[in-house]
PDB file of C-alpha atoms and ligand atoms in Angstrom:
ATOM      1  CA  MET A  23      -5.531 -15.316  10.786  1.00 52.00           C
ATOM      2  CA  ALA A  24      -5.952 -14.284  14.441  1.00 52.00           C
ATOM      3  CA  ASN A  25      -2.283 -13.746  15.016  1.00 68.00           C
ATOM      4  CA  LYS A  26      -1.203 -12.422  11.656  1.00 87.00           C
ATOM      5  CA  ILE A  27      -0.451  -8.763  11.343  1.00 93.00           C
ATOM      6  CA  ARG A  28      -2.768  -6.866   9.036  1.00 96.00           C
ATOM      7  CA  TYR A  29      -2.115  -3.556   7.306  1.00 98.00           C
ATOM      8  CA  PHE A  30      -4.815  -0.953   6.750  1.00 98.00           C
ATOM      9  CA  ILE A  31      -3.232   1.764   4.642  1.00 98.00           C
ATOM     10  CA  GLY A  32      -5.084   4.854   3.530  1.00 98.00           C
ATOM     11  CA  ASN A  33      -4.098   6.513   0.282  1.00 98.00           C
ATOM     12  CA  TRP A  34      -5.528  10.011   0.301  1.00 98.00           C
ATOM     13  CA  LYS A  35      -4.278  10.943  -3.193  1.00 98.00           C
ATOM     14  CA  MET A  36      -4.984  14.654  -3.859  1.00 98.00           C
ATOM     15  CA  PHE A  37      -7.165  15.095  -0.788  1.00 98.00           C
ATOM     16  CA  GLY A  38      -6.795  16.903   2.500  1.00 98.00           C
ATOM     17  CA  ASN A  39      -5.737  20.064   4.267  1.00 98.00           C
ATOM     18  CA  GLN A  40      -4.797  20.970   7.842  1.00 97.00           C
ATOM     19  CA  HIS A  41      -8.386  20.451   8.991  1.00 98.00           C
ATOM     20  CA  SER A  42      -8.351  16.850   7.796  1.00 98.00           C
ATOM     21  CA  LEU A  43      -6.342  15.908  10.876  1.00 98.00           C
ATOM     22  CA  GLY A  44      -9.743  15.494  12.554  1.00 98.00           C
ATOM     23  CA  ILE A  45     -10.332  12.369  10.434  1.00 98.00           C
ATOM     24  CA  LEU A  46      -7.177  10.752  11.774  1.00 98.00           C
ATOM     25  CA  ASN A  47      -7.863  11.881  15.350  1.00 98.00           C
ATOM     26  CA  ARG A  48     -11.256  10.179  15.226  1.00 97.00           C
ATOM     27  CA  ILE A  49      -9.709   6.989  13.873  1.00 97.00           C
ATOM     28  CA  ASN A  50      -7.032   7.087  16.552  1.00 96.00           C
ATOM     29  CA  LYS A  51      -9.652   7.506  19.265  1.00 95.00           C
ATOM     30  CA  PHE A  52     -11.425   4.439  17.944  1.00 94.00           C
ATOM     31  CA  LEU A  53      -8.166   2.463  17.893  1.00 94.00           C
ATOM     32  CA  ASN A  54      -7.398   3.377  21.485  1.00 92.00           C
ATOM     33  CA  LYS A  55     -10.659   2.363  22.984  1.00 86.00           C
ATOM     34  CA  SER A  56     -11.959  -0.431  20.813  1.00 74.00           C
ATOM     35  CA  ARG A  57     -11.619  -4.121  21.453  1.00 72.00           C
ATOM     36  CA  TYR A  58      -9.983  -4.309  18.022  1.00 68.00           C
ATOM     37  CA  SER A  59      -6.905  -2.710  19.498  1.00 65.00           C
ATOM     38  CA  ALA A  60      -5.818  -6.167  20.597  1.00 66.00           C
ATOM     39  CA  LYS A  61      -5.670  -7.346  16.981  1.00 73.00           C
ATOM     40  CA  LYS A  62      -2.275  -7.119  15.394  1.00 89.00           C
ATOM     41  CA  LYS A  63      -2.558  -4.404  12.819  1.00 93.00           C
ATOM     42  CA  LYS A  64      -0.754  -1.417  11.436  1.00 96.00           C
ATOM     43  CA  ILE A  65      -2.605   1.730  10.479  1.00 97.00           C
ATOM     44  CA  ILE A  66      -0.839   3.993   8.014  1.00 98.00           C
ATOM     45  CA  PHE A  67      -2.077   7.061   6.182  1.00 98.00           C
ATOM     46  CA  CYS A  68      -0.290   8.177   3.046  1.00 99.00           C
ATOM     47  CA  VAL A  69      -1.222  11.829   2.889  1.00 98.00           C
ATOM     48  CA  PRO A  70      -0.229  14.586   0.438  1.00 98.00           C
ATOM     49  CA  THR A  71       3.312  15.918   0.880  1.00 98.00           C
ATOM     50  CA  THR A  72       1.933  19.209   2.230  1.00 98.00           C
ATOM     51  CA  LEU A  73       0.582  17.421   5.310  1.00 98.00           C
ATOM     52  CA  ILE A  74       3.329  14.939   6.162  1.00 98.00           C
ATOM     53  CA  HIS A  75       5.360  17.072   8.540  1.00 98.00           C
ATOM     54  CA  SER A  76       2.538  18.491  10.647  1.00 98.00           C
ATOM     55  CA  PHE A  77       0.530  15.252  10.765  1.00 98.00           C
ATOM     56  CA  ALA A  78       3.558  13.126  11.663  1.00 98.00           C
ATOM     57  CA  ALA A  79       4.375  15.524  14.505  1.00 98.00           C
ATOM     58  CA  LYS A  80       0.809  15.712  15.795  1.00 98.00           C
ATOM     59  CA  LEU A  81       0.280  11.947  15.603  1.00 98.00           C
ATOM     60  CA  LYS A  82       3.644  11.022  17.041  1.00 97.00           C
ATOM     61  CA  LYS A  83       2.149   9.392  20.116  1.00 95.00           C
ATOM     62  CA  SER A  84      -0.788   7.868  18.264  1.00 95.00           C
ATOM     63  CA  ARG A  85      -1.306   4.451  16.688  1.00 94.00           C
ATOM     64  CA  ILE A  86      -1.248   5.976  13.208  1.00 97.00           C
ATOM     65  CA  LEU A  87       1.883   6.225  11.085  1.00 98.00           C
ATOM     66  CA  ILE A  88       2.240   8.716   8.262  1.00 98.00           C
ATOM     67  CA  GLY A  89       3.436   7.863   4.783  1.00 98.00           C
ATOM     68  CA  ALA A  90       3.997   9.616   1.463  1.00 98.00           C
ATOM     69  CA  GLN A  91       2.465   8.797  -1.912  1.00 98.00           C
ATOM     70  CA  ASN A  92       5.472   9.007  -4.213  1.00 98.00           C
ATOM     71  CA  CYS A  93       8.984  10.381  -4.466  1.00 98.00           C
ATOM     72  CA  HIS A  94      11.377  11.473  -7.179  1.00 98.00           C
ATOM     73  CA  HIS A  95      13.867   8.825  -8.289  1.00 98.00           C
ATOM     74  CA  SER A  96      16.885  11.045  -7.706  1.00 97.00           C
ATOM     75  CA  GLU A  97      18.321  10.392  -4.291  1.00 94.00           C
ATOM     76  CA  LYS A  98      20.339  13.580  -4.183  1.00 95.00           C
ATOM     77  CA  PHE A  99      19.491  17.166  -5.024  1.00 96.00           C
ATOM     78  CA  ALA A 100      18.343  17.596  -8.601  1.00 96.00           C
ATOM     79  CA  ALA A 101      17.002  20.610 -10.437  1.00 97.00           C
ATOM     80  CA  VAL A 102      13.495  19.189 -10.730  1.00 97.00           C
ATOM     81  CA  THR A 103      10.875  21.807  -9.983  1.00 97.00           C
ATOM     82  CA  GLY A 104       8.023  20.568  -7.856  1.00 96.00           C
ATOM     83  CA  SER A 105       9.580  17.272  -6.778  1.00 97.00           C
ATOM     84  CA  VAL A 106      10.672  15.780  -3.451  1.00 98.00           C
ATOM     85  CA  ASN A 107      13.011  12.881  -2.843  1.00 98.00           C
ATOM     86  CA  ALA A 108      12.977  10.096  -0.262  1.00 98.00           C
ATOM     87  CA  SER A 109      15.427  11.863   2.019  1.00 98.00           C
ATOM     88  CA  MET A 110      13.137  14.911   2.196  1.00 98.00           C
ATOM     89  CA  LEU A 111      10.188  12.669   3.020  1.00 98.00           C
ATOM     90  CA  LYS A 112      12.158  10.936   5.741  1.00 98.00           C
ATOM     91  CA  LYS A 113      13.078  14.251   7.318  1.00 98.00           C
ATOM     92  CA  SER A 114       9.436  15.325   7.191  1.00 98.00           C
ATOM     93  CA  GLY A 115       8.451  12.359   9.334  1.00 98.00           C
ATOM     94  CA  ALA A 116       7.160   9.867   6.763  1.00 98.00           C
ATOM     95  CA  LYS A 117       7.710   6.176   7.538  1.00 98.00           C
ATOM     96  CA  TYR A 118       6.275   4.658   4.361  1.00 98.00           C
ATOM     97  CA  VAL A 119       6.211   5.616   0.673  1.00 98.00           C
ATOM     98  CA  ILE A 120       3.781   4.339  -1.961  1.00 99.00           C
ATOM     99  CA  LEU A 121       5.682   3.672  -5.210  1.00 98.00           C
ATOM    100  CA  GLY A 122       4.680   2.447  -8.636  1.00 98.00           C
ATOM    101  CA  HIS A 123       1.018   3.335  -8.234  1.00 98.00           C
ATOM    102  CA  SER A 124      -0.771   2.894 -11.563  1.00 98.00           C
ATOM    103  CA  GLU A 125      -1.781   6.569 -11.512  1.00 98.00           C
ATOM    104  CA  ASN A 126       1.947   7.437 -11.519  1.00 98.00           C
ATOM    105  CA  ARG A 127       2.835   4.760 -14.055  1.00 98.00           C
ATOM    106  CA  ILE A 128       0.280   6.333 -16.401  1.00 97.00           C
ATOM    107  CA  GLN A 129       2.037   9.672 -15.897  1.00 96.00           C
ATOM    108  CA  GLY A 130       5.335   8.198 -17.025  1.00 97.00           C
ATOM    109  CA  ASP A 131       6.886   6.164 -14.197  1.00 98.00           C
ATOM    110  CA  THR A 132       8.928   3.392 -15.840  1.00 98.00           C
ATOM    111  CA  HIS A 133      10.153   0.131 -14.273  1.00 98.00           C
ATOM    112  CA  GLN A 134      13.637   1.628 -14.033  1.00 98.00           C
ATOM    113  CA  MET A 135      12.417   4.799 -12.365  1.00 98.00           C
ATOM    114  CA  ILE A 136      10.381   2.817  -9.879  1.00 98.00           C
ATOM    115  CA  LYS A 137      13.415   0.673  -9.122  1.00 98.00           C
ATOM    116  CA  LYS A 138      15.457   3.795  -8.333  1.00 98.00           C
ATOM    117  CA  LYS A 139      12.645   5.154  -6.187  1.00 98.00           C
ATOM    118  CA  ILE A 140      12.477   1.924  -4.193  1.00 98.00           C
ATOM    119  CA  LYS A 141      16.249   1.922  -3.783  1.00 98.00           C
ATOM    120  CA  SER A 142      16.371   5.477  -2.466  1.00 98.00           C
ATOM    121  CA  THR A 143      13.371   4.829  -0.202  1.00 98.00           C
ATOM    122  CA  LEU A 144      15.105   1.800   1.305  1.00 98.00           C
ATOM    123  CA  ASN A 145      18.364   3.736   1.659  1.00 98.00           C
ATOM    124  CA  GLN A 146      16.461   6.194   3.821  1.00 98.00           C
ATOM    125  CA  LYS A 147      15.190   3.320   5.980  1.00 98.00           C
ATOM    126  CA  LEU A 148      11.654   3.969   4.868  1.00 98.00           C
ATOM    127  CA  ILE A 149       9.235   1.198   3.959  1.00 98.00           C
ATOM    128  CA  ALA A 150       8.253   0.986   0.303  1.00 98.00           C
ATOM    129  CA  ILE A 151       4.688   0.076  -0.608  1.00 98.00           C
ATOM    130  CA  PHE A 152       5.308  -1.209  -4.113  1.00 98.00           C
ATOM    131  CA  CYS A 153       2.166  -1.252  -6.276  1.00 98.00           C
ATOM    132  CA  ILE A 154       1.650  -3.684  -9.120  1.00 98.00           C
ATOM    133  CA  GLY A 155      -1.404  -4.651 -11.146  1.00 98.00           C
ATOM    134  CA  GLU A 156      -2.748  -5.345 -14.581  1.00 98.00           C
ATOM    135  CA  SER A 157      -5.006  -3.136 -16.719  1.00 98.00           C
ATOM    136  CA  LEU A 158      -8.423  -4.235 -17.949  1.00 98.00           C
ATOM    137  CA  LYS A 159      -7.034  -4.861 -21.420  1.00 98.00           C
ATOM    138  CA  GLU A 160      -4.224  -7.001 -20.028  1.00 98.00           C
ATOM    139  CA  LYS A 161      -6.718  -8.938 -17.919  1.00 98.00           C
ATOM    140  CA  LYS A 162      -8.950  -9.555 -20.944  1.00 98.00           C
ATOM    141  CA  ASN A 163      -5.939 -10.720 -22.947  1.00 98.00           C
ATOM    142  CA  LYS A 164      -5.002 -13.118 -20.128  1.00 98.00           C
ATOM    143  CA  LYS A 165      -1.771 -11.255 -19.496  1.00 98.00           C
ATOM    144  CA  THR A 166      -2.243 -10.759 -15.740  1.00 98.00           C
ATOM    145  CA  PHE A 167       0.462 -13.189 -14.623  1.00 98.00           C
ATOM    146  CA  SER A 168       3.060 -12.102 -17.160  1.00 98.00           C
ATOM    147  CA  VAL A 169       2.444  -8.410 -16.365  1.00 98.00           C
ATOM    148  CA  LEU A 170       2.825  -8.962 -12.623  1.00 98.00           C
ATOM    149  CA  LYS A 171       5.958 -11.029 -13.122  1.00 98.00           C
ATOM    150  CA  LYS A 172       7.513  -8.328 -15.282  1.00 98.00           C
ATOM    151  CA  GLN A 173       6.630  -5.581 -12.803  1.00 98.00           C
ATOM    152  CA  ILE A 174       8.215  -7.528  -9.920  1.00 97.00           C
ATOM    153  CA  LYS A 175      11.291  -8.544 -11.877  1.00 97.00           C
ATOM    154  CA  SER A 176      11.986  -5.142 -13.406  1.00 98.00           C
ATOM    155  CA  SER A 177      11.613  -2.928 -10.340  1.00 98.00           C
ATOM    156  CA  LEU A 178      13.060  -5.037  -7.549  1.00 97.00           C
ATOM    157  CA  ASP A 179      16.648  -6.094  -7.061  1.00 95.00           C
ATOM    158  CA  LYS A 180      18.037  -9.077  -5.225  1.00 93.00           C
ATOM    159  CA  ASN A 181      20.139  -6.746  -3.076  1.00 94.00           C
ATOM    160  CA  PHE A 182      17.149  -4.854  -1.714  1.00 95.00           C
ATOM    161  CA  ASN A 183      16.199  -5.276   1.919  1.00 95.00           C
ATOM    162  CA  PHE A 184      12.981  -7.173   1.313  1.00 94.00           C
ATOM    163  CA  ARG A 185      11.832  -6.802   4.891  1.00 94.00           C
ATOM    164  CA  ASN A 186      11.183  -3.152   4.090  1.00 97.00           C
ATOM    165  CA  ILE A 187       9.102  -3.759   1.002  1.00 97.00           C
ATOM    166  CA  ILE A 188       5.379  -4.403   1.035  1.00 98.00           C
ATOM    167  CA  ILE A 189       3.749  -5.314  -2.266  1.00 98.00           C
ATOM    168  CA  ALA A 190       0.295  -3.938  -3.022  1.00 98.00           C
ATOM    169  CA  TYR A 191      -1.633  -5.782  -5.714  1.00 98.00           C
ATOM    170  CA  GLU A 192      -3.955  -3.218  -7.263  1.00 98.00           C
ATOM    171  CA  PRO A 193      -5.639  -4.269 -10.488  1.00 98.00           C
ATOM    172  CA  VAL A 194      -5.960  -1.020 -12.448  1.00 98.00           C
ATOM    173  CA  TRP A 195      -9.546  -1.858 -13.439  1.00 98.00           C
ATOM    174  CA  SER A 196     -10.613  -2.042  -9.815  1.00 98.00           C
ATOM    175  CA  ILE A 197      -9.199   1.299  -8.650  1.00 98.00           C
ATOM    176  CA  GLY A 198     -12.037   3.725  -7.995  1.00 97.00           C
ATOM    177  CA  SER A 199     -14.424   1.641 -10.122  1.00 98.00           C
ATOM    178  CA  GLY A 200     -16.370  -0.206  -7.432  1.00 97.00           C
ATOM    179  CA  LYS A 201     -15.250  -3.483  -9.045  1.00 98.00           C
ATOM    180  CA  THR A 202     -13.226  -6.066  -7.116  1.00 98.00           C
ATOM    181  CA  PRO A 203     -11.832  -9.420  -8.220  1.00 97.00           C
ATOM    182  CA  ASN A 204     -13.589 -12.581  -7.117  1.00 95.00           C
ATOM    183  CA  GLN A 205     -11.943 -14.209  -4.125  1.00 95.00           C
ATOM    184  CA  LYS A 206     -10.824 -17.321  -5.986  1.00 95.00           C
ATOM    185  CA  ASP A 207      -8.985 -15.287  -8.650  1.00 96.00           C
ATOM    186  CA  LEU A 208      -7.561 -13.001  -5.998  1.00 98.00           C
ATOM    187  CA  SER A 209      -6.184 -15.897  -3.953  1.00 97.00           C
ATOM    188  CA  THR A 210      -4.580 -17.415  -7.036  1.00 97.00           C
ATOM    189  CA  ILE A 211      -2.984 -14.089  -7.976  1.00 98.00           C
ATOM    190  CA  LEU A 212      -1.673 -13.296  -4.479  1.00 98.00           C
ATOM    191  CA  HIS A 213      -0.276 -16.807  -4.198  1.00 97.00           C
ATOM    192  CA  PHE A 214       1.389 -16.336  -7.587  1.00 97.00           C
ATOM    193  CA  ILE A 215       2.947 -13.010  -6.513  1.00 98.00           C
ATOM    194  CA  LYS A 216       4.423 -14.559  -3.360  1.00 97.00           C
ATOM    195  CA  LYS A 217       5.665 -17.632  -5.216  1.00 96.00           C
ATOM    196  CA  GLU A 218       7.251 -15.640  -8.050  1.00 95.00           C
ATOM    197  CA  PHE A 219       8.940 -13.300  -5.606  1.00 95.00           C
ATOM    198  CA  VAL A 220      10.524 -16.203  -3.744  1.00 94.00           C
ATOM    199  CA  LYS A 221      11.552 -17.816  -7.032  1.00 93.00           C
ATOM    200  CA  ILE A 222      13.026 -14.720  -8.669  1.00 93.00           C
ATOM    201  CA  PHE A 223      14.970 -13.504  -5.656  1.00 92.00           C
ATOM    202  CA  LYS A 224      15.812 -16.890  -4.188  1.00 90.00           C
ATOM    203  CA  THR A 225      14.653 -15.876  -0.752  1.00 87.00           C
ATOM    204  CA  ASN A 226      12.770 -17.887   1.849  1.00 84.00           C
ATOM    205  CA  ALA A 227      10.897 -14.919   3.215  1.00 85.00           C
ATOM    206  CA  LEU A 228       7.425 -14.531   1.785  1.00 91.00           C
ATOM    207  CA  PRO A 229       6.650 -10.888   1.040  1.00 95.00           C
ATOM    208  CA  LYS A 230       3.671  -9.151   2.577  1.00 97.00           C
ATOM    209  CA  VAL A 231       1.079  -8.602  -0.126  1.00 98.00           C
ATOM    210  CA  LEU A 232      -1.820  -6.186   0.225  1.00 98.00           C
ATOM    211  CA  TYR A 233      -4.915  -5.891  -1.894  1.00 98.00           C
ATOM    212  CA  GLY A 234      -6.065  -2.490  -3.156  1.00 98.00           C
ATOM    213  CA  GLY A 235      -8.906  -1.361  -5.409  1.00 98.00           C
ATOM    214  CA  SER A 236     -12.404  -0.244  -4.348  1.00 98.00           C
ATOM    215  CA  VAL A 237     -12.079  -1.661  -0.829  1.00 98.00           C
ATOM    216  CA  ASN A 238     -14.875  -0.244   1.335  1.00 98.00           C
ATOM    217  CA  ASN A 239     -16.881  -0.888   4.494  1.00 97.00           C
ATOM    218  CA  LYS A 240     -19.461  -2.904   2.541  1.00 97.00           C
ATOM    219  CA  ASN A 241     -17.208  -5.317   0.665  1.00 97.00           C
ATOM    220  CA  ILE A 242     -14.384  -5.744   3.217  1.00 98.00           C
ATOM    221  CA  ASN A 243     -16.111  -8.701   4.776  1.00 95.00           C
ATOM    222  CA  LYS A 244     -15.588 -10.939   1.772  1.00 95.00           C
ATOM    223  CA  PHE A 245     -11.815 -10.445   2.066  1.00 96.00           C
ATOM    224  CA  SER A 246     -11.734 -11.534   5.728  1.00 94.00           C
ATOM    225  CA  THR A 247     -11.429 -15.223   5.077  1.00 91.00           C
ATOM    226  CA  ASN A 248      -8.748 -14.802   2.432  1.00 93.00           C
ATOM    227  CA  ASP A 249      -5.582 -15.734   4.238  1.00 91.00           C
ATOM    228  CA  GLN A 250      -3.305 -14.690   1.364  1.00 93.00           C
ATOM    229  CA  ILE A 251      -4.124 -11.031   2.033  1.00 97.00           C
ATOM    230  CA  ASP A 252      -1.813  -9.256   4.472  1.00 97.00           C
ATOM    231  CA  GLY A 253      -3.806  -6.056   4.403  1.00 98.00           C
ATOM    232  CA  PHE A 254      -5.363  -3.350   2.269  1.00 98.00           C
ATOM    233  CA  LEU A 255      -4.496  -0.175   0.412  1.00 98.00           C
ATOM    234  CA  ILE A 256      -7.605   1.950   0.637  1.00 98.00           C
ATOM    235  CA  GLY A 257      -8.241   5.026  -1.494  1.00 98.00           C
ATOM    236  CA  GLY A 258     -11.692   6.646  -1.501  1.00 98.00           C
ATOM    237  CA  ALA A 259     -12.961   4.999   1.693  1.00 98.00           C
ATOM    238  CA  SER A 260      -9.944   6.222   3.688  1.00 98.00           C
ATOM    239  CA  ARG A 261     -11.102   9.822   3.399  1.00 98.00           C
ATOM    240  CA  SER A 262     -13.955   9.224   5.832  1.00 98.00           C
ATOM    241  CA  SER A 263     -13.233   8.259   9.442  1.00 98.00           C
ATOM    242  CA  LYS A 264     -16.557   6.409   9.656  1.00 98.00           C
ATOM    243  CA  LYS A 265     -15.912   4.321   6.550  1.00 98.00           C
ATOM    244  CA  PHE A 266     -12.338   3.543   7.570  1.00 98.00           C
ATOM    245  CA  ILE A 267     -13.401   2.526  11.093  1.00 97.00           C
ATOM    246  CA  ASP A 268     -16.193   0.377   9.663  1.00 97.00           C
ATOM    247  CA  ILE A 269     -13.679  -1.336   7.405  1.00 97.00           C
ATOM    248  CA  ILE A 270     -11.701  -2.437  10.470  1.00 96.00           C
ATOM    249  CA  VAL A 271     -14.814  -3.380  12.452  1.00 94.00           C
ATOM    250  CA  ASN A 272     -16.318  -5.389   9.593  1.00 95.00           C
ATOM    251  CA  TYR A 273     -13.028  -7.077   8.729  1.00 95.00           C
ATOM    252  CA  TYR A 274     -12.691  -8.536  12.216  1.00 92.00           C
ATOM    253  CA  LYS A 275     -16.398  -9.330  12.640  1.00 88.00           C
TER     254      LYS A 275
HETATM  255  P1  LIG B 303      -9.670   3.093  -4.317  1.00 53.68           P
HETATM  256  O1  LIG B 303      -8.126   3.431  -4.566  1.00 53.68           O
HETATM  257  O2  LIG B 303      -9.787   2.396  -2.980  1.00 53.68           O
HETATM  258  O3  LIG B 303     -10.356   4.411  -4.330  1.00 53.68           O
HETATM  259  O4  LIG B 303     -10.108   2.190  -5.425  1.00 53.68           O
HETATM  260  C1  LIG B 303      -7.116   2.541  -4.178  1.00 53.68           C
HETATM  261  C2  LIG B 303      -5.767   3.080  -4.582  1.00 53.68           C
HETATM  262  O5  LIG B 303      -5.666   3.705  -5.653  1.00 53.68           O
HETATM  263  O6  LIG B 303      -4.772   2.883  -3.881  1.00 53.68           O
END
């Protein structure tokens, strides 16, 4: 694992204002001076739309990249009050966009909409963080694999530039619940996602697959030895510089 790149992506959800820049400044300071800076890793914070432009400008010379949390599926102007599209995010300074998060699927995002969002994100040369995951009910009914397969198949297209797509496996039951899958199940699932992706799209390139759901500074250690994991999508624990720094420290311990 020493040489493999790892992603640590914060998902702030509906958190943060101009003063929250201090959190990212503290994390950046840590990244600059710590011995962990030699490890290959990417640090990305997906902040609310209100903060993208100013944070991206202020962190331009830092080790932190700024991302968005969603976009509208219409690539061009549309009369949709309150929405932003991928081109607007790009111009604001975002480099990544989270798409298909279960919290947005619950609000009505369909496979087709997510597919359009990914397409417009890629057209803007942004990197899509495509979230997939089963609900508790689907897990109990042993539907995990079929759900993941459907999500991958229905929202990706063989013509997409796969190098700019990162998959985030986030079981819905683990988000914000403190529950995480056991490592054996997780390995099997991540291996399945990579294998299915290669099979469906007839590509040789294995996708990068992150794990997300209740990752924190206390449980990160158990993920360290899991070589299927290319990184983490971190919600709650990314809102504290101390917790986020401890996640990195404990991961590489
Ligand atoms: P959590 O959220 O770390 O708070 O569980 C993860 C996410 O929703 O991306």
